[in-house]
Short mmCIF file of C-alpha atoms and ligand atoms in Angstrom, two decimals:
data_model
loop_
_atom_site.label_atom_id
_atom_site.label_comp_id
_atom_site.label_asym_id
_atom_site.label_seq_id
_atom_site.Cartn_x
_atom_site.Cartn_y
_atom_site.Cartn_z
CA UNK T 18 119.35 13.11 -8.83
CA UNK T 19 115.44 15.02 -9.44
CA UNK T 20 115.92 18.33 -8.14
CA UNK T 21 112.25 19.35 -6.74
CA UNK T 22 112.03 23.47 -7.41
CA UNK T 23 110.38 25.80 -5.97
CA UNK T 24 107.23 27.55 -7.31
CA UNK T 25 107.08 31.20 -7.16
CA UNK T 26 105.40 33.19 -9.35
CA UNK T 27 104.10 30.88 -12.29
CA UNK T 28 107.65 30.04 -13.07
CA UNK T 29 109.37 26.25 -12.00
CA UNK T 30 113.04 28.37 -10.16
CA UNK T 31 115.84 27.32 -7.30
CA UNK T 32 116.81 28.03 -3.96
CA UNK T 33 117.78 31.60 -4.12
CA UNK T 34 121.24 29.97 -1.77
CA UNK T 35 121.36 26.97 -4.53
CA UNK T 36 121.35 24.66 -1.69
CA UNK T 37 119.95 21.35 -0.85
CA UNK T 38 118.56 18.92 1.34
CA UNK T 39 118.38 15.70 0.40
CA UNK T 40 115.08 13.62 -0.52
CA UNK T 41 113.99 9.98 1.06
CA UNK T 42 112.08 7.37 0.13
CA UNK T 43 111.54 5.73 3.37
CA UNK T 44 110.91 1.66 2.40
CA UNK T 45 114.36 1.97 0.83
CA UNK T 46 115.57 4.76 3.21
CA UNK T 47 117.79 5.65 0.88
CA UNK T 48 117.46 9.60 -1.07
CA UNK T 49 116.00 9.92 -4.43
CA UNK T 50 115.44 12.90 -4.72
CA UNK T 51 116.84 16.47 -3.39
CA UNK T 52 114.59 19.60 -2.39
CA UNK T 53 115.26 23.34 -2.46
CA UNK T 54 117.18 24.24 1.54
CA UNK T 55 115.04 27.62 0.66
CA UNK T 56 115.62 30.54 3.30
CA UNK T 57 113.93 34.44 3.68
CA UNK T 58 114.47 35.41 0.53
CA UNK T 59 113.23 33.44 -1.27
CA UNK T 60 110.15 34.06 1.19
CA UNK T 61 110.70 37.84 0.32
CA UNK T 62 109.96 36.97 -3.28
CA UNK T 63 107.28 34.33 -2.93
CA UNK T 64 105.75 37.25 -1.56
CA UNK T 65 106.93 40.18 -4.09
CA UNK T 66 105.15 37.72 -6.74
CA UNK T 67 101.80 37.31 -4.74
CA UNK T 68 101.42 40.92 -3.96
CA UNK T 69 101.52 41.90 -7.20
CA UNK T 70 99.16 38.58 -8.13
CA UNK T 71 96.88 40.25 -5.20
CA UNK T 72 96.26 42.98 -7.39
CA UNK T 73 93.80 41.55 -9.75
CA UNK T 74 93.28 38.25 -8.29
CA UNK T 75 91.09 40.27 -4.88
CA UNK T 76 88.90 41.45 -7.36
CA UNK T 77 88.44 38.21 -9.98
CA UNK T 78 84.78 37.23 -10.39
CA UNK T 79 83.95 34.49 -8.12
CA UNK T 80 82.98 32.52 -12.00
CA UNK T 81 86.23 32.74 -12.66
CA UNK T 82 87.73 31.16 -9.25
CA UNK T 83 85.64 28.59 -9.14
CA UNK T 84 86.94 27.71 -13.20
CA UNK T 85 90.12 27.77 -12.56
CA UNK T 86 90.08 25.55 -8.67
CA UNK T 87 88.17 22.88 -10.93
CA UNK T 88 90.35 23.33 -13.71
CA UNK T 89 92.84 22.34 -10.31
CA UNK T 90 90.70 19.57 -8.82
CA UNK T 91 90.46 17.99 -12.93
CA UNK T 92 94.35 18.04 -13.15
CA UNK T 93 94.26 16.37 -9.61
CA UNK T 94 91.99 13.65 -11.35
CA UNK T 95 94.02 13.22 -14.04
CA UNK T 96 96.98 12.99 -12.51
CA UNK T 97 95.88 10.46 -9.64
CA UNK T 98 98.29 7.59 -10.50
CA UNK T 99 101.35 9.48 -10.85
CA UNK T 100 100.37 11.91 -8.09
CA UNK T 101 99.20 8.75 -6.19
CA UNK T 102 102.76 7.19 -6.57
CA UNK T 103 104.49 9.68 -5.91
CA UNK T 104 103.43 9.74 -2.35
CA UNK T 105 103.28 6.49 -1.72
CA UNK T 106 107.60 6.58 -2.60
CA UNK T 107 107.60 10.22 -0.13
CA UNK T 108 105.76 9.08 2.75
CA UNK T 109 106.09 5.43 2.78
CA UNK T 110 102.12 5.28 2.91
CA UNK T 111 100.86 1.75 0.76
CA UNK T 112 100.04 2.98 -2.78
CA UNK T 113 95.80 1.71 -2.70
CA UNK T 114 95.77 4.50 0.07
CA UNK T 115 98.05 7.66 -1.00
CA UNK T 116 94.65 7.05 -4.06
CA UNK T 117 92.05 7.66 -3.10
CA UNK T 118 94.14 10.67 -0.61
CA UNK T 119 94.45 11.71 -4.11
CA UNK T 120 91.03 12.00 -4.99
CA UNK T 121 90.49 13.77 -2.07
CA UNK T 122 93.30 16.69 -2.36
CA UNK T 123 90.66 16.80 -5.76
CA UNK T 124 87.75 16.71 -3.91
CA UNK T 125 89.15 20.30 -1.49
CA UNK T 126 89.37 21.82 -4.17
CA UNK T 127 86.44 21.53 -6.04
CA UNK T 128 84.45 21.63 -3.01
CA UNK T 129 86.48 25.69 -2.31
CA UNK T 130 85.44 26.55 -5.98
CA UNK T 131 81.92 25.62 -4.98
CA UNK T 132 82.32 27.62 -2.20
CA UNK T 133 83.30 30.33 -2.75
CA UNK T 134 80.09 30.92 -5.13
CA UNK T 135 77.98 29.77 -2.15
CA UNK T 136 79.97 32.41 0.16
CA UNK T 137 77.77 34.81 1.35
CA UNK T 138 78.04 37.62 4.22
CA UNK T 139 74.95 38.53 6.63
CA UNK T 140 72.76 41.98 7.08
CA UNK T 141 71.69 43.32 10.23
CA UNK T 142 68.98 46.07 10.04
CA UNK T 143 67.93 48.24 12.46
CA UNK T 144 64.07 49.66 12.26
CA UNK T 145 64.00 51.54 9.75
CA UNK T 146 66.71 54.21 11.86
CA UNK T 147 70.26 51.93 9.75
CA UNK T 148 71.41 49.04 7.69
CA UNK T 149 74.30 47.67 8.95
CA UNK T 150 76.28 45.02 6.22
CA UNK T 151 78.80 42.76 6.45
CA UNK T 152 81.64 42.97 4.11
CA UNK T 153 83.85 39.99 4.24
CA UNK T 154 86.99 40.89 2.64
CA UNK T 155 90.25 39.02 0.85
CA UNK T 156 93.12 38.84 4.08
CA UNK T 157 96.34 39.75 1.26
CA UNK T 158 99.21 37.39 0.93
CA UNK T 159 98.86 34.33 3.98
CA UNK T 160 100.75 31.56 4.55
CA UNK T 161 99.64 28.02 4.61
CA UNK T 162 102.29 25.04 6.05
CA UNK T 163 101.51 21.35 6.06
CA UNK T 164 102.76 17.91 7.85
CA UNK T 165 104.16 15.05 5.87
CA UNK T 166 101.19 12.75 6.94
CA UNK T 167 99.13 13.36 3.96
CA UNK T 168 100.41 15.07 2.04
CA UNK T 169 98.78 16.88 -0.70
CA UNK T 170 95.34 15.93 1.18
CA UNK T 171 96.55 18.46 4.02
CA UNK T 172 98.62 20.62 1.79
CA UNK T 173 94.77 21.35 -0.79
CA UNK T 174 93.05 21.48 2.62
CA UNK T 175 94.36 24.71 2.89
CA UNK T 176 95.81 26.41 0.30
CA UNK T 177 91.34 24.89 -1.64
CA UNK T 178 89.66 27.73 0.52
CA UNK T 179 92.80 30.68 0.82
CA UNK T 180 92.47 30.47 -2.92
CA UNK T 181 88.26 31.11 -3.15
CA UNK T 182 88.25 32.73 -1.53
CA UNK T 183 90.38 35.96 -3.32
CA UNK T 184 93.85 35.10 -1.01
CA UNK T 185 97.30 34.80 -3.03
CA UNK T 186 99.24 31.86 -1.44
CA UNK T 187 102.42 31.05 -0.10
CA UNK T 188 102.74 28.22 0.92
CA UNK T 189 105.08 25.18 2.44
CA UNK T 190 104.86 21.18 2.67
CA UNK T 191 107.00 19.18 5.08
CA UNK T 192 110.23 19.05 4.01
CA UNK T 193 110.09 15.62 4.25
CA UNK T 194 107.01 15.10 2.07
CA UNK T 195 108.16 17.56 -0.41
CA UNK T 196 106.46 15.99 -3.77
CA UNK T 197 103.85 15.97 -5.00
CA UNK T 198 102.91 20.16 -3.83
CA UNK T 199 106.44 19.37 -6.16
CA UNK T 200 103.73 17.77 -9.70
CA UNK T 201 100.52 20.27 -8.10
CA UNK T 202 103.08 23.22 -8.64
CA UNK T 203 102.99 22.16 -12.81
CA UNK T 204 99.02 21.11 -12.10
CA UNK T 205 98.37 23.92 -10.76
CA UNK T 206 100.77 26.65 -13.93
CA UNK T 207 97.90 24.03 -16.58
CA UNK T 208 95.04 25.25 -15.64
CA UNK T 209 96.04 28.50 -15.80
CA UNK T 210 96.27 29.85 -12.07
CA UNK T 211 97.54 33.26 -12.58
CA UNK T 212 101.34 33.71 -12.21
CA UNK T 213 101.99 34.55 -8.67
CA UNK T 214 98.31 33.70 -7.22
CA UNK T 215 99.75 30.32 -5.53
CA UNK T 216 103.78 30.39 -4.11
CA UNK T 217 105.31 27.10 -3.29
CA UNK T 218 108.54 27.37 -1.11
CA UNK T 219 110.38 24.37 -0.14
CA UNK T 220 112.40 24.12 2.93
CA UNK T 221 112.96 23.49 6.42
CA UNK T 222 110.05 24.81 9.07
CA UNK T 223 112.69 26.80 10.98
CA UNK T 224 114.37 28.82 7.87
CA UNK T 225 111.11 28.54 5.14
CA UNK T 226 108.30 28.34 7.78
CA UNK T 227 109.29 30.84 10.07
CA UNK T 228 110.37 33.40 7.53
CA UNK T 229 106.96 33.48 6.94
CA UNK T 230 105.23 33.48 9.89
CA UNK T 231 107.97 35.87 11.11
CA UNK T 232 106.85 38.06 7.84
CA UNK T 233 105.20 41.58 8.90
CA UNK T 234 103.53 41.22 4.63
CA UNK T 235 101.75 37.95 5.27
CA UNK T 236 98.71 38.46 6.72
CA UNK T 237 97.84 35.11 8.34
CA UNK T 238 99.26 31.74 9.51
CA UNK T 239 97.29 28.08 8.29
CA UNK T 240 99.54 25.81 10.32
CA UNK T 241 98.49 21.63 10.58
CA UNK T 242 101.74 19.97 12.49
CA UNK T 243 103.24 19.16 16.02
CA UNK T 244 102.36 20.83 19.08
CA UNK T 245 105.31 22.26 19.54
CA UNK T 246 105.58 24.09 16.90
CA UNK T 247 102.18 25.83 17.18
CA UNK T 248 104.03 26.50 20.47
CA UNK T 249 106.41 28.39 18.58
CA UNK T 250 105.00 30.07 15.63
CA UNK T 251 101.72 31.15 18.17
CA UNK T 252 104.60 33.11 20.40
CA UNK T 253 106.63 34.29 17.18
CA UNK T 254 103.04 35.50 15.49
CA UNK T 255 100.96 36.74 18.51
CA UNK T 256 103.01 39.89 19.22
CA UNK T 257 101.67 40.62 15.59
CA UNK T 258 98.85 40.30 15.93
CA UNK T 259 98.66 37.80 12.95
CA UNK T 260 95.44 35.73 12.49
CA UNK T 261 96.83 31.90 13.07
CA UNK T 262 95.04 27.99 12.45
CA UNK T 263 97.23 25.79 14.58
CA UNK T 264 95.92 22.01 14.08
CA UNK T 265 98.10 20.10 16.12
CA UNK T 266 98.14 17.54 17.79
CA UNK T 267 96.17 14.31 19.38
CA UNK T 268 96.39 11.26 21.67
CA UNK T 269 92.25 9.98 21.15
CA UNK T 270 90.57 7.34 22.33
CA UNK T 271 88.98 5.04 21.65
CA UNK T 272 85.44 4.03 23.38
CA UNK T 273 84.07 1.24 23.59
CA UNK T 274 81.45 0.13 25.63
CA UNK T 275 79.64 -4.06 26.59
CA UNK T 276 76.96 -2.70 23.87
CA UNK T 277 78.30 -2.01 20.66
CA UNK T 278 78.32 -4.03 17.04
CA UNK T 279 81.08 -5.60 18.40
CA UNK T 280 82.22 -6.36 14.77
CA UNK T 281 82.02 -3.29 13.60
CA UNK T 282 83.39 -1.84 16.16
CA UNK T 283 87.43 -4.02 15.89
CA UNK T 284 86.71 -3.68 12.42
CA UNK T 285 87.12 -0.28 12.66
CA UNK T 286 89.89 -0.03 15.26
CA UNK T 287 91.89 -2.33 13.26
CA UNK T 288 91.32 1.10 10.93
CA UNK T 289 91.78 3.91 13.41
CA UNK T 290 94.76 2.50 14.84
CA UNK T 291 96.30 1.56 12.33
CA UNK T 292 95.47 3.38 8.26
CA UNK T 293 98.87 4.90 7.30
CA UNK T 294 100.85 3.23 9.84
CA UNK T 295 98.40 5.62 12.75
CA UNK T 296 100.44 8.84 11.00
CA UNK T 297 96.88 10.30 11.19
CA UNK T 298 96.67 12.71 13.79
CA UNK T 299 92.59 11.45 14.25
CA UNK T 300 93.79 7.96 14.89
CA UNK T 301 92.59 5.87 18.59
CA UNK T 302 95.79 5.13 20.00
CA UNK T 303 93.83 4.96 23.37
CA UNK T 304 91.25 1.63 23.26
CA UNK T 305 88.82 1.94 26.33
CA UNK T 306 87.08 -1.42 26.44
CA UNK T 307 84.44 -1.63 29.64
CA UNK T 308 85.10 -4.64 30.88
CA UNK T 309 82.64 -7.39 30.68
CA UNK T 310 83.57 -7.68 26.60
CA UNK T 311 87.35 -6.34 27.51
CA UNK T 312 88.94 -9.94 26.89
CA UNK T 313 87.56 -10.53 23.74
CA UNK T 314 87.29 -7.47 21.93
CA UNK T 315 91.49 -7.33 22.54
CA UNK T 316 91.78 -11.18 21.77
CA UNK T 317 89.77 -10.26 18.75
CA UNK T 318 91.70 -6.95 17.51
CA UNK T 319 95.43 -8.77 18.41
CA UNK T 320 94.00 -11.59 15.63
CA UNK T 321 92.23 -9.30 12.56
CA UNK T 322 96.30 -6.99 13.64
CA UNK T 323 98.74 -10.07 13.32
CA UNK T 324 97.59 -11.11 10.12
CA UNK T 325 97.71 -7.08 8.56
CA UNK T 326 100.82 -7.40 5.86
CA UNK T 327 103.62 -4.55 6.47
CA UNK T 328 105.90 -4.13 3.30
CA UNK T 329 106.43 -2.79 0.35
CA UNK T 330 104.38 0.70 0.19
CA UNK T 331 103.90 -0.19 -4.06
CA UNK T 332 102.42 -3.75 -3.38
CA UNK T 333 98.31 -3.90 -3.60
CA UNK T 334 98.62 -6.46 -0.54
CA UNK T 335 99.74 -4.52 2.42
CA UNK T 336 98.02 -2.47 4.39
CA UNK T 337 101.09 -0.80 6.68
CA UNK T 338 103.87 0.91 4.60
CA UNK T 339 107.24 2.06 5.45
CA UNK T 340 107.94 5.05 8.65
CA UNK T 341 107.72 8.18 7.37
CA UNK T 342 111.95 8.66 8.19
CA UNK T 343 114.45 7.84 9.82
CA UNK T 344 113.98 9.99 13.49
CA UNK T 345 110.06 9.98 12.72
CA UNK T 346 111.23 5.07 13.63
CA UNK T 347 113.55 6.03 15.99
CA UNK T 348 111.01 8.21 17.97
CA UNK T 349 108.36 5.32 17.51
CA UNK T 350 110.13 2.44 18.90
CA UNK T 351 111.92 4.11 21.95
CA UNK T 352 107.46 4.93 23.03
CA UNK T 353 107.49 1.17 22.64
CA UNK T 354 110.86 0.54 25.10
CA UNK T 355 109.30 3.36 27.44
CA UNK T 356 105.63 1.46 27.69
CA UNK T 357 107.55 -1.80 28.58
CA UNK T 358 109.67 0.23 31.52
CA UNK T 359 106.48 1.75 32.72
CA UNK T 360 104.57 -2.59 33.08
CA UNK T 361 103.63 -2.25 29.73
CA UNK T 362 102.58 -6.06 28.87
CA UNK T 363 102.73 -5.89 23.99
CA UNK T 364 100.55 -8.01 23.18
CA UNK T 365 101.59 -7.97 18.83
CA UNK T 366 104.29 -6.22 17.48
CA UNK T 367 106.84 -4.38 19.57
CA UNK T 368 109.47 -3.98 16.78
CA UNK T 369 111.21 -3.18 13.87
CA UNK T 370 110.98 -5.16 11.45
CA UNK T 371 113.29 -5.98 8.69
CA UNK T 372 112.22 -7.11 5.31
CA UNK T 373 113.90 -8.66 2.32
CA UNK T 374 115.45 -7.36 -0.77
CA UNK T 375 114.48 -4.55 -1.90
CA UNK T 376 113.06 -3.18 0.99
CA UNK T 377 116.08 -4.19 3.59
CA UNK T 378 117.16 -0.49 4.00
CA UNK T 379 113.90 0.75 4.63
CA UNK T 380 112.41 1.85 8.07
CA UNK T 381 109.89 -1.07 8.89
CA UNK T 382 107.30 -1.65 12.82
CA UNK T 383 104.72 -4.15 12.93
CA UNK T 384 101.69 -3.36 14.54
CA UNK T 385 101.76 -3.08 18.12
CA UNK T 386 99.48 -3.22 21.43
CA UNK T 387 100.17 -2.82 24.19
CA UNK T 388 98.06 -3.33 27.53
CA UNK T 389 98.50 -2.76 31.15
CA UNK T 390 99.59 0.20 31.91
CA UNK T 391 98.31 3.23 33.28
CA UNK T 392 95.43 4.89 32.25
CA UNK T 393 97.51 8.41 33.00
CA UNK T 394 100.57 6.86 32.29
CA UNK T 395 103.47 8.67 30.05
CA UNK T 396 102.68 6.30 27.26
CA UNK T 397 99.33 6.92 27.19
CA UNK T 398 99.11 10.71 27.58
CA UNK T 399 102.03 11.70 24.66
CA UNK T 400 101.71 11.66 20.72
CA UNK T 401 103.22 8.26 19.56
CA UNK T 402 101.72 9.06 15.70
CA UNK T 403 102.39 5.58 14.79
CA UNK T 404 101.07 1.97 14.29
CA UNK T 405 101.05 2.00 18.58
CA UNK T 406 98.12 1.52 20.67
CA UNK T 407 97.89 0.68 23.53
CA UNK T 408 93.87 -1.07 24.94
CA UNK T 409 92.26 -1.04 28.63
CA UNK T 410 89.22 -1.52 30.54
CA UNK T 411 86.92 0.46 32.48
CA UNK T 412 84.17 -0.14 34.88
CA UNK T 413 81.95 2.81 33.91
CA UNK T 414 80.94 6.17 32.44
CA UNK T 415 82.11 8.27 34.97
CA UNK T 416 85.89 6.14 34.92
CA UNK T 417 86.00 6.01 31.07
CA UNK T 418 85.06 9.83 30.34
CA UNK T 419 87.83 10.54 33.69
CA UNK T 420 90.69 8.54 30.81
CA UNK T 421 89.32 10.55 27.84
CA UNK T 422 89.89 13.80 29.50
CA UNK T 423 92.91 13.02 31.14
CA UNK T 424 95.42 14.45 28.22
CA UNK T 425 96.27 17.45 26.91
CA UNK T 426 95.45 16.54 23.25
CA UNK T 427 91.34 16.72 22.35
CA UNK T 428 91.74 16.10 18.43
CA UNK T 429 89.33 13.25 18.25
CA UNK T 430 87.01 10.94 20.11
CA UNK T 431 85.73 7.67 18.54
CA UNK T 432 82.79 6.01 21.30
CA UNK T 433 80.81 2.65 20.27
CA UNK T 434 77.82 1.55 22.03
CA UNK T 435 73.80 1.40 20.91
CA UNK T 436 72.42 2.62 23.60
CA UNK T 437 71.92 6.72 21.56
CA UNK T 438 71.06 8.54 24.56
CA UNK T 439 74.55 7.92 26.93
CA UNK T 440 76.10 8.23 23.28
CA UNK T 441 74.70 11.78 23.50
CA UNK T 442 75.80 11.97 26.73
CA UNK T 443 79.98 11.13 26.15
CA UNK T 444 80.03 12.27 23.31
CA UNK T 445 78.80 15.77 25.33
CA UNK T 446 81.06 15.69 28.16
CA UNK T 447 84.67 14.26 26.12
CA UNK T 448 86.84 16.74 25.67
CA UNK T 449 87.23 16.94 22.39
CA UNK T 450 86.76 19.25 19.01
CA UNK T 451 85.95 15.67 16.96
CA UNK T 452 83.09 12.47 18.36
CA UNK T 453 82.21 10.11 16.19
CA UNK T 454 79.35 7.55 17.20
CA UNK T 455 80.42 4.98 16.05
CA UNK T 456 82.30 5.11 13.30
CA UNK T 457 85.57 6.56 12.07
CA UNK T 458 86.73 9.24 9.75
CA UNK T 459 83.41 9.74 8.62
CA UNK T 460 84.60 13.79 6.68
CA UNK T 461 81.32 16.64 5.41
CA UNK T 462 83.91 18.77 4.30
CA UNK T 463 81.33 21.00 5.74
CA UNK T 464 81.81 20.48 9.19
CA UNK T 465 84.45 21.79 11.89
CA UNK T 466 87.34 20.28 12.42
CA UNK T 467 89.53 20.71 15.04
CA UNK T 468 90.66 20.40 17.91
CA UNK T 469 91.18 21.66 22.05
CA UNK T 470 93.65 22.35 24.10
CA UNK T 471 97.15 21.29 23.14
CA UNK T 472 95.31 19.61 19.94
CA UNK T 473 94.71 23.69 18.23
CA UNK T 474 92.80 26.83 17.57
CA UNK T 475 90.98 28.29 14.81
CA UNK T 476 88.55 25.24 13.17
CA UNK T 477 89.02 24.80 9.16
CA UNK T 478 86.01 23.56 7.22
CA UNK T 479 83.34 24.68 5.63
CA UNK T 480 82.56 28.57 6.09
CA UNK T 481 85.32 28.24 9.37
CA UNK T 482 88.03 28.35 7.06
CA UNK T 483 86.36 30.25 4.07
CA UNK T 484 85.82 32.96 7.55
CA UNK T 485 89.77 32.35 8.29
CA UNK T 486 90.54 33.25 5.52
CA UNK T 487 88.50 36.57 4.67
CA UNK T 488 88.50 39.89 7.71
CA UNK T 489 85.03 41.03 8.57
CA UNK T 490 84.26 44.06 7.94
CA UNK T 491 81.10 45.48 9.45
CA UNK T 492 79.16 48.18 7.00
CA UNK T 493 76.26 51.17 8.79
CA UNK T 494 74.01 53.24 7.14
CA UNK T 495 71.79 55.07 8.83
CA UNK T 496 68.52 55.73 7.35
P1 NAD B 14 105.72 19.65 12.47
O1 NAD B 14 105.24 20.21 13.17
O2 NAD B 14 106.95 19.04 12.73
O3 NAD B 14 105.83 20.80 11.01
C1 NAD B 14 104.59 20.66 10.79
C2 NAD B 14 105.29 21.88 9.53
O4 NAD B 14 105.91 22.90 10.07
C3 NAD B 14 106.12 21.58 8.67
O5 NAD B 14 105.92 22.14 7.28
C4 NAD B 14 107.68 21.47 9.49
O6 NAD B 14 108.58 22.25 7.61
C5 NAD B 14 106.84 23.28 9.13
N1 NAD B 14 107.35 23.62 11.33
C6 NAD B 14 108.80 23.39 11.84
N2 NAD B 14 108.89 23.88 12.40
C7 NAD B 14 108.54 25.66 12.11
C8 NAD B 14 108.78 26.08 12.21
N3 NAD B 14 110.17 27.17 13.71
N4 NAD B 14 108.65 27.49 12.17
C9 NAD B 14 107.34 28.29 10.53
N5 NAD B 14 107.09 26.49 10.30
C10 NAD B 14 107.75 25.30 11.13
O7 NAD B 14 105.16 18.72 11.94
P2 NAD B 14 105.59 17.25 11.26
O8 NAD B 14 105.58 16.34 11.97
O9 NAD B 14 105.25 17.81 9.83
O10 NAD B 14 103.48 16.65 11.64
C11 NAD B 14 103.33 16.52 12.78
C12 NAD B 14 102.64 16.40 13.38
O11 NAD B 14 101.45 16.74 13.22
C13 NAD B 14 101.50 15.76 15.07
O12 NAD B 14 101.64 15.51 15.59
C14 NAD B 14 99.73 16.04 14.37
O13 NAD B 14 99.52 14.50 15.01
C15 NAD B 14 99.49 16.38 13.93
N6 NAD B 14 99.36 17.14 12.80
C16 NAD B 14 97.84 16.65 13.23
C17 NAD B 14 96.15 17.43 11.95
C18 NAD B 14 95.56 18.17 12.81
O14 NAD B 14 94.22 18.25 11.37
N7 NAD B 14 95.12 18.81 13.98
C19 NAD B 14 96.41 16.65 11.19
C20 NAD B 14 97.90 15.84 10.51
C21 NAD B 14 98.74 16.50 11.27
#
């Protein structure tokens, strides 16, 4: 059985305790590799190397940082086919989608390599009396913890700005999808990233993740994952005054007004509901449709979704792959049961799919559309994070704002309308960190990315990320 290894001090190494965890292929429902069950000893060892590397890395010229981060991007691009296949096998997502995400992982490194060269700080003149200038200095050794849904993309989204700003990193990918982070360690070594600058420690959240969060010499934690985990991390890190960026769960509304471009709204709603099996924090899982077009929209959506092929993620015409793990598969199914108990009517799907052939042990769920639920019931307010959406009519802008804002989450929202004034007004009144008007998942890496309420604290992307990974120090010079 293949073994994934930790990447510590520039070497691929076994975990200190020589203990291993099973890694599953969700489309087969079978173990296909083993991953290190690391513990605090591995984190301590990674920290020793990272602190040693920081002495040099923090003073490495911007141009040299730029060059090595670009070489990592090139390495990711060159390995796109291998990485995409590995991601698809590990996570269950369709191969074509994995290819796009791997391309975006390379772009993360390229984007923040360039940002390192452009990042500047402010100065404030006190009219002939004094001059203030701000230093933005790296924090030291920082921790990056990422989830299983977009494994390499989200992992690199954190690591790249942390390295670009001169920090050394201890990173932990999800134990459910560790493979592409392991392959990245080889790419970083080949790209000439100095030993110890990036260390990747695999293992369980409560062991490795917790050891990182609670370590007093790890200066900041950038975390993406569930809200419950984020709460726990905040409770451990806050008393230590550790810098925290938390990107958490969502329950995003997708608001469709009657004057929208109907075909575009339906087509994009298919994507925003079911891309990556609905396992994207930005998916719009609550579809709210203005009453005059409700039935037409609902029927068109059901028709489009009913032809999506669910199956082997490696088949090129598969649109919906496997659910990432047995545990998550059962969680999603339990929410479909809950929806029925709450009076929901399943318009499409609503069941697990038993595949034939080699995928007969895999975890597949039919794309599911449910109507007839109260807007504030549990199904409509708790995160499901799978191929399950609800659809609900509304009668006025005021009503839809109440519905959209009724959850504890506030990550993203889509608005479909051709009335620009209304679009801006609704965007301003939605409680979320991200709003798309007449589109979805259109991403510019310079924009602030993150949520409000229980969807998170802080922002990633562009200068926000560069600022998070640096400490501002004001120096005042009396003239
Ligand atoms: P999770 O919270 O279970 O795990 C995320 C990471 O945290 C994993 O690496 C895990 O090992 C680690 N972890 C778990 N317990 C820990 C602990 N006690 N201390 C430190 N680390 C710990 O989340 P998940 O199930 O992997 O991911 C799905 C969730 O992520 C969903 O809620 C989704 O909305 C969210 N998500 C949010 C964004 C965003 O940008 N806001 C993006 C993607 C996913």
